[in-house]
Each structure stands twice: as C-alpha cells, then as structure tokens.
CSV table of N, CA and C in Angstrom, one decimal:
chain,number,residue,atom,x,y,z
M,1,MET,N,85.0,116.6,76.4
M,1,MET,CA,86.3,116.0,77.1
M,1,MET,C,85.6,114.7,77.7
M,2,LYS,N,86.8,113.6,77.8
M,2,LYS,CA,86.2,112.4,78.1
M,2,LYS,C,87.2,112.2,79.3
M,3,ILE,N,86.5,111.8,80.4
M,3,ILE,CA,87.5,111.4,81.7
M,3,ILE,C,87.0,110.1,81.9
M,4,LEU,N,88.2,109.4,82.4
M,4,LEU,CA,87.9,108.1,82.9
M,4,LEU,C,88.3,108.1,84.5
M,5,VAL,N,87.2,107.4,85.2
M,5,VAL,CA,87.1,107.4,86.5
M,5,VAL,C,87.4,106.0,86.9
M,6,ILE,N,88.5,105.8,87.5
M,6,ILE,CA,89.0,104.2,87.8
M,6,ILE,C,88.8,104.4,89.3
M,7,ASN,N,88.5,103.2,89.7
M,7,ASN,CA,88.0,102.7,91.4
M,7,ASN,C,89.0,101.2,91.4
M,8,GLY,N,89.6,101.3,92.3
M,8,GLY,CA,90.6,100.1,92.3
M,8,GLY,C,89.9,99.2,93.5
M,9,PRO,N,90.6,98.2,94.1
M,9,PRO,CA,90.1,97.1,94.9
M,9,PRO,C,89.1,97.5,95.9
M,10,ASN,N,88.2,97.0,96.3
M,10,ASN,CA,87.4,97.0,97.4
M,10,ASN,C,86.2,98.1,97.3
M,11,LEU,N,86.6,99.1,96.3
M,11,LEU,CA,85.5,100.2,96.1
M,11,LEU,C,84.3,99.8,95.5
M,12,ASN,N,83.9,98.6,94.9
M,12,ASN,CA,82.8,98.3,94.6
M,12,ASN,C,82.1,97.8,95.9
M,13,MET,N,82.7,97.8,96.9
M,13,MET,CA,81.9,97.3,98.3
M,13,MET,C,81.6,98.5,99.1
M,14,LEU,N,81.7,99.9,98.6
M,14,LEU,CA,81.1,100.9,99.3
M,14,LEU,C,79.8,100.8,99.7
M,15,GLY,N,79.4,101.2,100.8
M,15,GLY,CA,78.1,101.1,101.4
M,15,GLY,C,78.0,99.8,102.4
M,16,LYS,N,79.1,99.0,102.1
M,16,LYS,CA,79.1,97.7,102.7
M,16,LYS,C,80.1,97.4,103.6
M,17,ARG,N,81.1,98.5,103.7
M,17,ARG,CA,82.4,98.5,104.6
M,17,ARG,C,82.7,99.6,105.3
M,18,LYS,N,82.8,99.5,106.7
M,18,LYS,CA,83.3,100.6,107.3
M,18,LYS,C,82.6,102.0,107.0
M,19,SER,N,81.3,101.9,107.4
M,19,SER,CA,80.6,103.2,106.9
M,19,SER,C,81.1,104.6,107.7
M,20,ASP,N,81.7,104.2,108.6
M,20,ASP,CA,82.1,105.3,109.3
M,20,ASP,C,83.5,106.1,108.7
M,21,ILE,N,84.1,105.4,108.0
M,21,ILE,CA,85.1,105.9,107.3
M,21,ILE,C,84.8,106.2,105.7
M,22,TYR,N,84.0,105.2,105.1
M,22,TYR,CA,83.7,105.4,103.7
M,22,TYR,C,82.2,105.8,103.4
M,23,GLY,N,81.4,105.7,104.2
M,23,GLY,CA,79.9,106.4,104.2
M,23,GLY,C,79.1,105.3,103.9
M,24,VAL,N,77.8,105.6,103.7
M,24,VAL,CA,76.6,104.5,103.5
M,24,VAL,C,76.3,104.3,102.3
M,25,LEU,N,76.6,105.3,101.3
M,25,LEU,CA,76.3,105.2,100.0
M,25,LEU,C,77.1,104.1,99.0
M,26,SER,N,76.6,103.6,98.1
M,26,SER,CA,77.0,102.5,97.3
M,26,SER,C,78.0,103.0,96.0
M,27,TYR,N,78.6,102.3,95.6
M,27,TYR,CA,79.6,102.2,94.5
M,27,TYR,C,78.7,103.2,93.2
M,28,GLU,N,77.5,102.2,93.2
M,28,GLU,CA,76.6,102.9,92.0
M,28,GLU,C,75.9,104.1,92.4
M,29,ASP,N,75.9,104.3,93.8
M,29,ASP,CA,75.5,105.7,94.0
M,29,ASP,C,76.6,106.9,93.6
M,30,LEU,N,77.6,106.6,93.7
M,30,LEU,CA,79.1,107.2,93.4
M,30,LEU,C,78.9,107.5,91.8
M,31,VAL,N,78.9,106.6,91.2
M,31,VAL,CA,78.7,106.7,89.8
M,31,VAL,C,77.6,107.3,89.3
M,32,GLU,N,76.3,107.4,89.8
M,32,GLU,CA,75.4,108.4,89.4
M,32,GLU,C,75.6,109.8,89.8
M,33,ILE,N,76.4,110.0,91.0
M,33,ILE,CA,76.5,111.5,91.5
M,33,ILE,C,77.5,112.0,90.6
M,34,ILE,N,78.7,111.1,90.1
M,34,ILE,CA,79.5,111.7,89.2
M,34,ILE,C,78.8,112.0,87.8
M,35,LYS,N,78.0,111.1,87.4
M,35,LYS,CA,77.4,111.3,86.1
M,35,LYS,C,76.6,112.5,86.1
M,36,PHE,N,75.9,112.8,86.9
M,36,PHE,CA,74.9,114.0,87.0
M,36,PHE,C,75.8,115.1,87.1
M,37,ARG,N,76.9,115.2,87.8
M,37,ARG,CA,77.8,116.4,87.8
M,37,ARG,C,78.6,116.5,86.4
M,38,ALA,N,78.9,115.5,85.7
M,38,ALA,CA,79.6,115.7,84.5
M,38,ALA,C,78.7,116.1,83.4
M,39,GLN,N,77.2,115.6,83.5
M,39,GLN,CA,76.5,116.1,82.6
M,39,GLN,C,76.3,117.7,82.6
M,40,ASP,N,76.1,118.0,83.9
M,40,ASP,CA,76.2,119.6,84.1
M,40,ASP,C,77.4,120.6,83.5
M,41,LEU,N,78.6,119.7,83.6
M,41,LEU,CA,79.9,120.2,83.1
M,41,LEU,C,80.2,120.0,81.6
M,42,GLY,N,79.2,119.3,80.9
M,42,GLY,CA,79.1,119.1,79.5
M,42,GLY,C,80.4,118.1,79.2
M,43,ILE,N,80.7,117.2,80.1
M,43,ILE,CA,81.8,116.4,79.8
M,43,ILE,C,81.5,115.0,80.0
M,44,GLU,N,82.2,114.0,79.4
M,44,GLU,CA,81.7,112.6,79.5
M,44,GLU,C,82.7,111.8,80.3
M,45,CYS,N,82.1,110.8,81.3
M,45,CYS,CA,82.7,110.3,82.2
M,45,CYS,C,82.5,108.7,81.9
M,46,GLU,N,83.6,108.0,81.7
M,46,GLU,CA,83.6,106.7,81.8
M,46,GLU,C,84.1,106.0,82.9
M,47,PHE,N,83.4,104.9,83.5
M,47,PHE,CA,83.7,104.4,84.7
M,47,PHE,C,84.4,102.9,84.7
M,48,PHE,N,85.3,102.7,85.3
M,48,PHE,CA,86.0,101.4,85.4
M,48,PHE,C,86.4,101.1,87.0
M,49,GLN,N,86.0,99.7,87.4
M,49,GLN,CA,86.2,99.5,88.8
M,49,GLN,C,86.8,97.8,88.8
M,50,SER,N,87.8,97.8,89.2
M,50,SER,CA,88.4,96.3,89.3
M,50,SER,C,89.1,96.0,90.6
M,51,ASN,N,89.1,94.8,91.1
M,51,ASN,CA,89.6,94.3,92.1
M,51,ASN,C,90.9,93.9,91.9
M,52,TYR,N,91.8,94.0,90.5
M,52,TYR,CA,92.8,93.4,90.1
M,52,TYR,C,93.8,94.5,89.4
M,53,GLU,N,94.9,94.4,90.0
M,53,GLU,CA,96.0,95.2,89.5
M,53,GLU,C,96.0,95.2,88.2
M,54,GLY,N,96.2,94.2,87.3
M,54,GLY,CA,96.6,93.9,86.1
M,54,GLY,C,95.4,94.6,85.2
M,55,GLU,N,94.1,94.3,85.3
M,55,GLU,CA,93.2,95.0,84.7
M,55,GLU,C,93.0,96.4,85.0
M,56,LEU,N,93.5,97.2,86.0
M,56,LEU,CA,93.6,98.7,86.1
M,56,LEU,C,94.5,99.1,85.3
M,57,ILE,N,95.8,98.5,85.2
M,57,ILE,CA,96.8,98.7,84.4
M,57,ILE,C,96.4,98.9,82.9
M,58,ASP,N,95.9,97.6,82.5
M,58,ASP,CA,95.4,97.4,81.1
M,58,ASP,C,94.5,98.6,80.8
M,59,ARG,N,93.7,99.1,81.5
M,59,ARG,CA,92.5,100.0,81.2
M,59,ARG,C,93.5,101.3,81.0
M,60,ILE,N,94.1,101.7,81.8
M,60,ILE,CA,95.1,102.9,81.6
M,60,ILE,C,95.8,102.7,80.5
M,61,HIS,N,96.4,101.7,79.9
M,61,HIS,CA,97.0,101.6,78.7
M,61,HIS,C,96.2,101.9,77.4
M,62,GLY,N,94.8,101.8,77.8
M,62,GLY,CA,93.9,102.2,76.6
M,62,GLY,C,94.1,103.3,76.0
M,63,LEU,N,94.5,104.3,76.8
M,63,LEU,CA,94.7,105.8,76.6
M,63,LEU,C,93.7,106.3,75.6
M,64,ASP,N,92.4,106.1,75.9
M,64,ASP,CA,91.4,106.5,74.9
M,64,ASP,C,90.5,107.5,75.7
M,65,PHE,N,91.3,108.5,76.2
M,65,PHE,CA,90.2,109.4,77.2
M,65,PHE,C,91.5,110.6,77.1
M,66,ASP,N,90.8,111.6,77.6
M,66,ASP,CA,91.5,112.8,77.8
M,66,ASP,C,92.2,113.4,79.2
M,67,ALA,N,91.7,112.6,80.1
M,67,ALA,CA,91.8,112.8,81.3
M,67,ALA,C,91.5,111.9,82.2
M,68,LEU,N,92.1,111.8,83.5
M,68,LEU,CA,91.8,110.6,84.6
M,68,LEU,C,91.7,111.0,86.0
M,69,VAL,N,90.6,110.2,86.5
M,69,VAL,CA,90.4,110.3,87.9
M,69,VAL,C,90.8,109.0,88.5
M,70,ILE,N,91.7,108.8,89.4
M,70,ILE,CA,91.7,107.4,90.0
M,70,ILE,C,91.7,107.5,91.6
M,71,ASN,N,90.9,106.3,92.0
M,71,ASN,CA,91.0,106.1,93.3
M,71,ASN,C,91.8,104.6,93.6
M,72,PRO,N,92.9,104.4,93.5
M,72,PRO,CA,93.6,103.0,93.6
M,72,PRO,C,93.4,102.4,94.9
M,73,GLY,N,92.5,102.6,95.6
M,73,GLY,CA,92.2,101.7,96.9
M,73,GLY,C,94.0,101.4,97.5
M,74,ALA,N,93.8,100.4,98.2
M,74,ALA,CA,94.9,99.8,98.7
M,74,ALA,C,96.4,99.7,97.8
M,75,LEU,N,96.1,99.9,96.6
M,75,LEU,CA,97.2,99.7,95.7
M,75,LEU,C,97.8,101.1,95.8
M,76,THR,N,97.3,102.2,96.2
M,76,THR,CA,97.9,103.6,96.4
M,76,THR,C,99.2,103.4,97.2
M,77,HIS,N,99.4,102.4,98.0
M,77,HIS,CA,100.6,102.3,98.9
M,77,HIS,C,101.6,101.4,98.4
M,78,TYR,N,101.3,100.7,97.7
M,78,TYR,CA,102.7,99.8,97.1
M,78,TYR,C,102.8,99.3,95.6
M,79,SER,N,101.5,100.0,94.8
M,79,SER,CA,101.8,99.3,93.3
M,79,SER,C,102.7,100.2,92.4
M,80,TYR,N,103.9,99.9,92.5
M,80,TYR,CA,104.7,100.7,91.5
M,80,TYR,C,104.4,100.5,89.9
M,81,ALA,N,103.9,99.1,89.6
M,81,ALA,CA,103.2,99.0,88.3
M,81,ALA,C,102.0,99.9,87.9
M,82,LEU,N,101.1,100.1,88.9
M,82,LEU,CA,100.2,101.0,88.6
M,82,LEU,C,100.7,102.4,88.4
M,83,ARG,N,101.6,102.8,89.3
M,83,ARG,CA,102.4,104.0,89.1
M,83,ARG,C,103.0,104.2,87.9
M,84,ASP,N,103.7,103.5,87.2
M,84,ASP,CA,104.3,103.4,86.1
M,84,ASP,C,103.4,103.5,85.0
M,85,ALA,N,102.2,102.8,85.1
M,85,ALA,CA,101.1,103.0,84.0
M,85,ALA,C,100.5,104.2,84.1
M,86,LEU,N,100.3,104.9,85.3
M,86,LEU,CA,99.7,106.3,85.2
M,86,LEU,C,100.8,107.3,84.7
M,87,GLU,N,101.9,107.0,84.8
M,87,GLU,CA,103.3,107.9,84.2
M,87,GLU,C,103.1,108.0,82.8
M,88,ILE,N,102.9,106.7,82.0
M,88,ILE,CA,102.7,106.6,80.5
M,88,ILE,C,101.7,107.6,80.2
M,89,PHE,N,100.6,107.5,81.1
M,89,PHE,CA,99.4,108.6,80.6
M,89,PHE,C,99.9,110.0,80.8
M,90,THR,N,99.9,110.9,79.6
M,90,THR,CA,100.7,112.2,79.8
M,90,THR,C,99.6,113.3,80.0
M,91,GLY,N,98.1,112.9,79.9
M,91,GLY,CA,97.3,113.8,80.3
M,91,GLY,C,97.1,114.1,81.7
M,92,PRO,N,96.2,115.2,82.2
M,92,PRO,CA,96.0,115.2,83.5
M,92,PRO,C,95.4,114.2,84.3
M,93,LYS,N,95.9,113.9,85.4
M,93,LYS,CA,95.2,112.9,86.3
M,93,LYS,C,95.1,113.3,87.7
M,94,VAL,N,93.9,113.0,88.5
M,94,VAL,CA,93.8,113.3,89.9
M,94,VAL,C,93.6,112.1,90.7
M,95,GLU,N,94.5,111.8,91.7
M,95,GLU,CA,94.2,110.9,92.7
M,95,GLU,C,93.2,111.4,93.7
M,96,VAL,N,92.5,110.5,94.0
M,96,VAL,CA,91.2,110.7,94.8
M,96,VAL,C,91.0,109.7,96.0
M,97,HIS,N,90.9,110.2,97.3
M,97,HIS,CA,90.8,109.2,98.2
M,97,HIS,C,89.7,109.6,99.0
M,98,ILE,N,88.4,108.6,99.4
M,98,ILE,CA,87.3,109.1,100.2
M,98,ILE,C,87.7,109.5,101.4
M,99,SER,N,88.6,108.7,102.1
M,99,SER,CA,89.2,109.1,103.5
M,99,SER,C,90.4,110.0,103.3
M,100,ASN,N,90.7,110.4,104.5
M,100,ASN,CA,92.1,111.2,104.6
M,100,ASN,C,93.1,110.1,105.0
M,101,ILE,N,93.7,109.5,103.8
M,101,ILE,CA,95.0,108.8,104.0
M,101,ILE,C,95.9,109.0,104.9
M,102,HIS,N,96.1,110.4,105.2
M,102,HIS,CA,97.2,110.8,106.1
M,102,HIS,C,96.9,110.8,107.3
M,103,ALA,N,95.6,110.4,107.8
M,103,ALA,CA,95.2,110.4,109.2
M,103,ALA,C,94.7,109.0,109.7
M,104,ARG,N,95.0,108.2,109.0
M,104,ARG,CA,94.5,106.9,109.3
M,104,ARG,C,95.9,106.0,109.6
M,105,GLU,N,96.0,104.7,109.2
M,105,GLU,CA,97.0,103.6,109.7
M,105,GLU,C,98.2,104.1,109.1
M,106,ALA,N,99.5,104.0,109.6
M,106,ALA,CA,100.7,104.3,108.9
M,106,ALA,C,101.0,103.7,107.7
M,107,PHE,N,100.6,102.6,107.7
M,107,PHE,CA,100.9,102.2,106.2
M,107,PHE,C,100.2,103.1,105.0
M,108,ARG,N,99.1,103.6,105.4
M,108,ARG,CA,98.1,104.2,104.5
M,108,ARG,C,98.8,105.7,104.4
M,109,ASN,N,99.6,106.1,104.9
M,109,ASN,CA,100.1,107.5,104.6
M,109,ASN,C,100.8,107.9,103.6
M,110,ARG,N,101.4,106.8,102.8
M,110,ARG,CA,102.3,107.3,101.7
M,110,ARG,C,101.6,106.8,100.6
M,111,SER,N,101.6,107.4,99.7
M,111,SER,CA,101.1,107.4,98.1
M,111,SER,C,102.4,107.1,97.2
M,112,VAL,N,102.3,106.0,96.5
M,112,VAL,CA,103.4,106.0,95.5
M,112,VAL,C,103.0,106.5,94.2
M,113,VAL,N,101.7,106.9,93.9
M,113,VAL,CA,101.2,107.3,92.8
M,113,VAL,C,100.9,108.8,92.8
M,114,SER,N,101.1,109.4,94.0
M,114,SER,CA,101.2,110.8,94.0
M,114,SER,C,101.9,111.6,92.9
M,115,SER,N,103.3,111.1,92.9
M,115,SER,CA,104.2,112.0,92.2
M,115,SER,C,104.0,111.8,90.5
M,116,VAL,N,103.1,110.8,90.1
M,116,VAL,CA,102.6,111.0,88.9
M,116,VAL,C,101.3,111.6,88.5
M,117,CYS,N,100.8,112.1,89.4
M,117,CYS,CA,99.4,112.8,89.2
M,117,CYS,C,99.6,114.2,89.3
M,118,THR,N,98.5,114.8,88.6
M,118,THR,CA,98.4,116.2,88.6
M,118,THR,C,98.4,117.0,90.1
M,119,GLY,N,97.5,115.9,90.7
M,119,GLY,CA,97.0,116.6,92.0
M,119,GLY,C,96.4,115.5,92.8
M,120,THR,N,95.9,115.7,94.1
M,120,THR,CA,95.6,114.6,94.9
M,120,THR,C,94.4,115.4,95.9
M,121,ILE,N,93.3,114.5,96.0
M,121,ILE,CA,92.2,115.1,96.9
M,121,ILE,C,92.0,113.8,97.8
M,122,ALA,N,92.1,114.3,99.1
M,122,ALA,CA,91.6,113.1,100.2
M,122,ALA,C,90.9,113.8,101.0
M,123,GLY,N,90.1,112.7,101.8
M,123,GLY,CA,89.4,113.0,102.9
M,123,GLY,C,88.0,113.8,102.7
M,124,LEU,N,87.5,114.1,101.6
M,124,LEU,CA,86.3,114.9,101.3
M,124,LEU,C,85.0,114.0,100.8
M,125,GLY,N,85.4,112.7,101.2
M,125,GLY,CA,84.3,111.8,100.6
M,125,GLY,C,84.0,111.9,99.2
M,126,PHE,N,82.9,111.9,98.8
M,126,PHE,CA,82.4,111.7,97.3
M,126,PHE,C,82.8,112.8,96.9
M,127,THR,N,82.6,114.0,97.5
M,127,THR,CA,82.9,115.3,96.8
M,127,THR,C,84.4,115.5,96.1
M,128,GLY,N,85.1,114.5,96.8
M,128,GLY,CA,86.6,114.6,96.3
M,128,GLY,C,86.6,114.4,94.8
M,129,TYR,N,85.7,113.3,94.2
M,129,TYR,CA,85.4,113.1,92.9
M,129,TYR,C,84.9,114.1,91.9
M,130,LEU,N,84.0,114.8,92.6
M,130,LEU,CA,83.3,115.9,91.9
M,130,LEU,C,84.3,117.4,91.6
M,131,LEU,N,85.0,117.4,92.9
M,131,LEU,CA,86.2,118.5,92.6
M,131,LEU,C,87.2,118.2,91.6
M,132,ALA,N,87.4,116.8,91.5
M,132,ALA,CA,88.4,116.5,90.6
M,132,ALA,C,88.1,116.4,89.0
M,133,ILE,N,86.5,115.9,88.9
M,133,ILE,CA,86.3,116.3,87.5
M,133,ILE,C,85.9,117.8,87.0
M,134,GLU,N,85.7,118.3,88.3
M,134,GLU,CA,85.4,120.1,87.8
M,134,GLU,C,86.9,120.8,87.6
M,135,PHE,N,88.0,120.2,88.2
M,135,PHE,CA,89.2,120.6,87.9
M,135,PHE,C,89.5,120.3,86.4
M,136,LEU,N,89.5,119.0,86.2
M,136,LEU,CA,89.7,118.5,85.0
M,136,LEU,C,89.1,119.2,83.5
M,137,ALA,N,87.8,119.3,84.0
M,137,ALA,CA,86.9,120.1,82.9
M,137,ALA,C,87.4,121.5,82.8
M,138,GLY,N,88.0,122.0,83.8
M,138,GLY,CA,88.7,123.4,83.5
M,138,GLY,C,90.1,123.3,82.6
M,139,GLN,N,90.5,122.2,82.5
M,139,GLN,CA,92.0,121.9,81.7
M,139,GLN,C,91.6,121.7,80.3
M,140,ARG,N,90.5,121.7,79.9
M,140,ARG,CA,90.1,121.7,78.4
M,140,ARG,C,90.8,122.6,77.6
C-alpha cells in the first residue's frame, strides 16, 4: 500500500511557529516519525508539502497512490478547489490537524474538505498522522 501524506501552507515551519499550538518538533521530525511507523506497518509513505494551493491540487491529481493523509493547513477553511481535487480521488483519505481546529478562532472551526474525506483527526498533535496511517493500513 502506498499512502501520500500531504501538508499544506506553513507546515514546513513546524518547530518555528506557535510552539504552544504546534509543538517544538520540525516538519522533518514529523516525516521521520511517520516513516518509522509506516515501516512497522509494512506500508510506503510518500511526502509532499507545499505553500501553494495549485501544487497541492496537481499532486493529488497524480492519483499514483492508494490512500491519502492530508493536513491542508489554512486551506482547510476556504479552498473549494482543494476540496474538489480530494473528491476526485476515490480512495480512502484522512484529514489531519495538529491542533484542535474546533477549539481555536471561529474562522478555523469549519472545514470545507471534511465532507469528502473518510475521516478527520484533530487536536492530537503528530499522533494524529500515525493514527491516520494505521487506519489506512487497515483498509488494504
């Protein structure tokens, strides 16, 4: 099984911004943590991060993976184009947020991508990604 793990805008700045919300570990740390767990599960994870909406959409359109984990960052709340790209991919997909978007600013409480995802995990830090790939590994 091949899982694409996508991270949207500003997630490359993990460890450098709002450590009280996002923690002190870096994006590189996140990738290594996921790779380690994926190896244990016998699955392959590919990683893609971009600060540009169109690049995220183009990567989803590649359709060369079995499942998807996505943290769209701020695009979660307003990108109907990203939502539509996710809808095109018919495999299982899990939306992940490091912070609890429902307990933050009002504009962050709504996700326009949730309705086209298999499930959503929010507020569990990096553990949310691990839970997502474990769930997806069980979908084989």
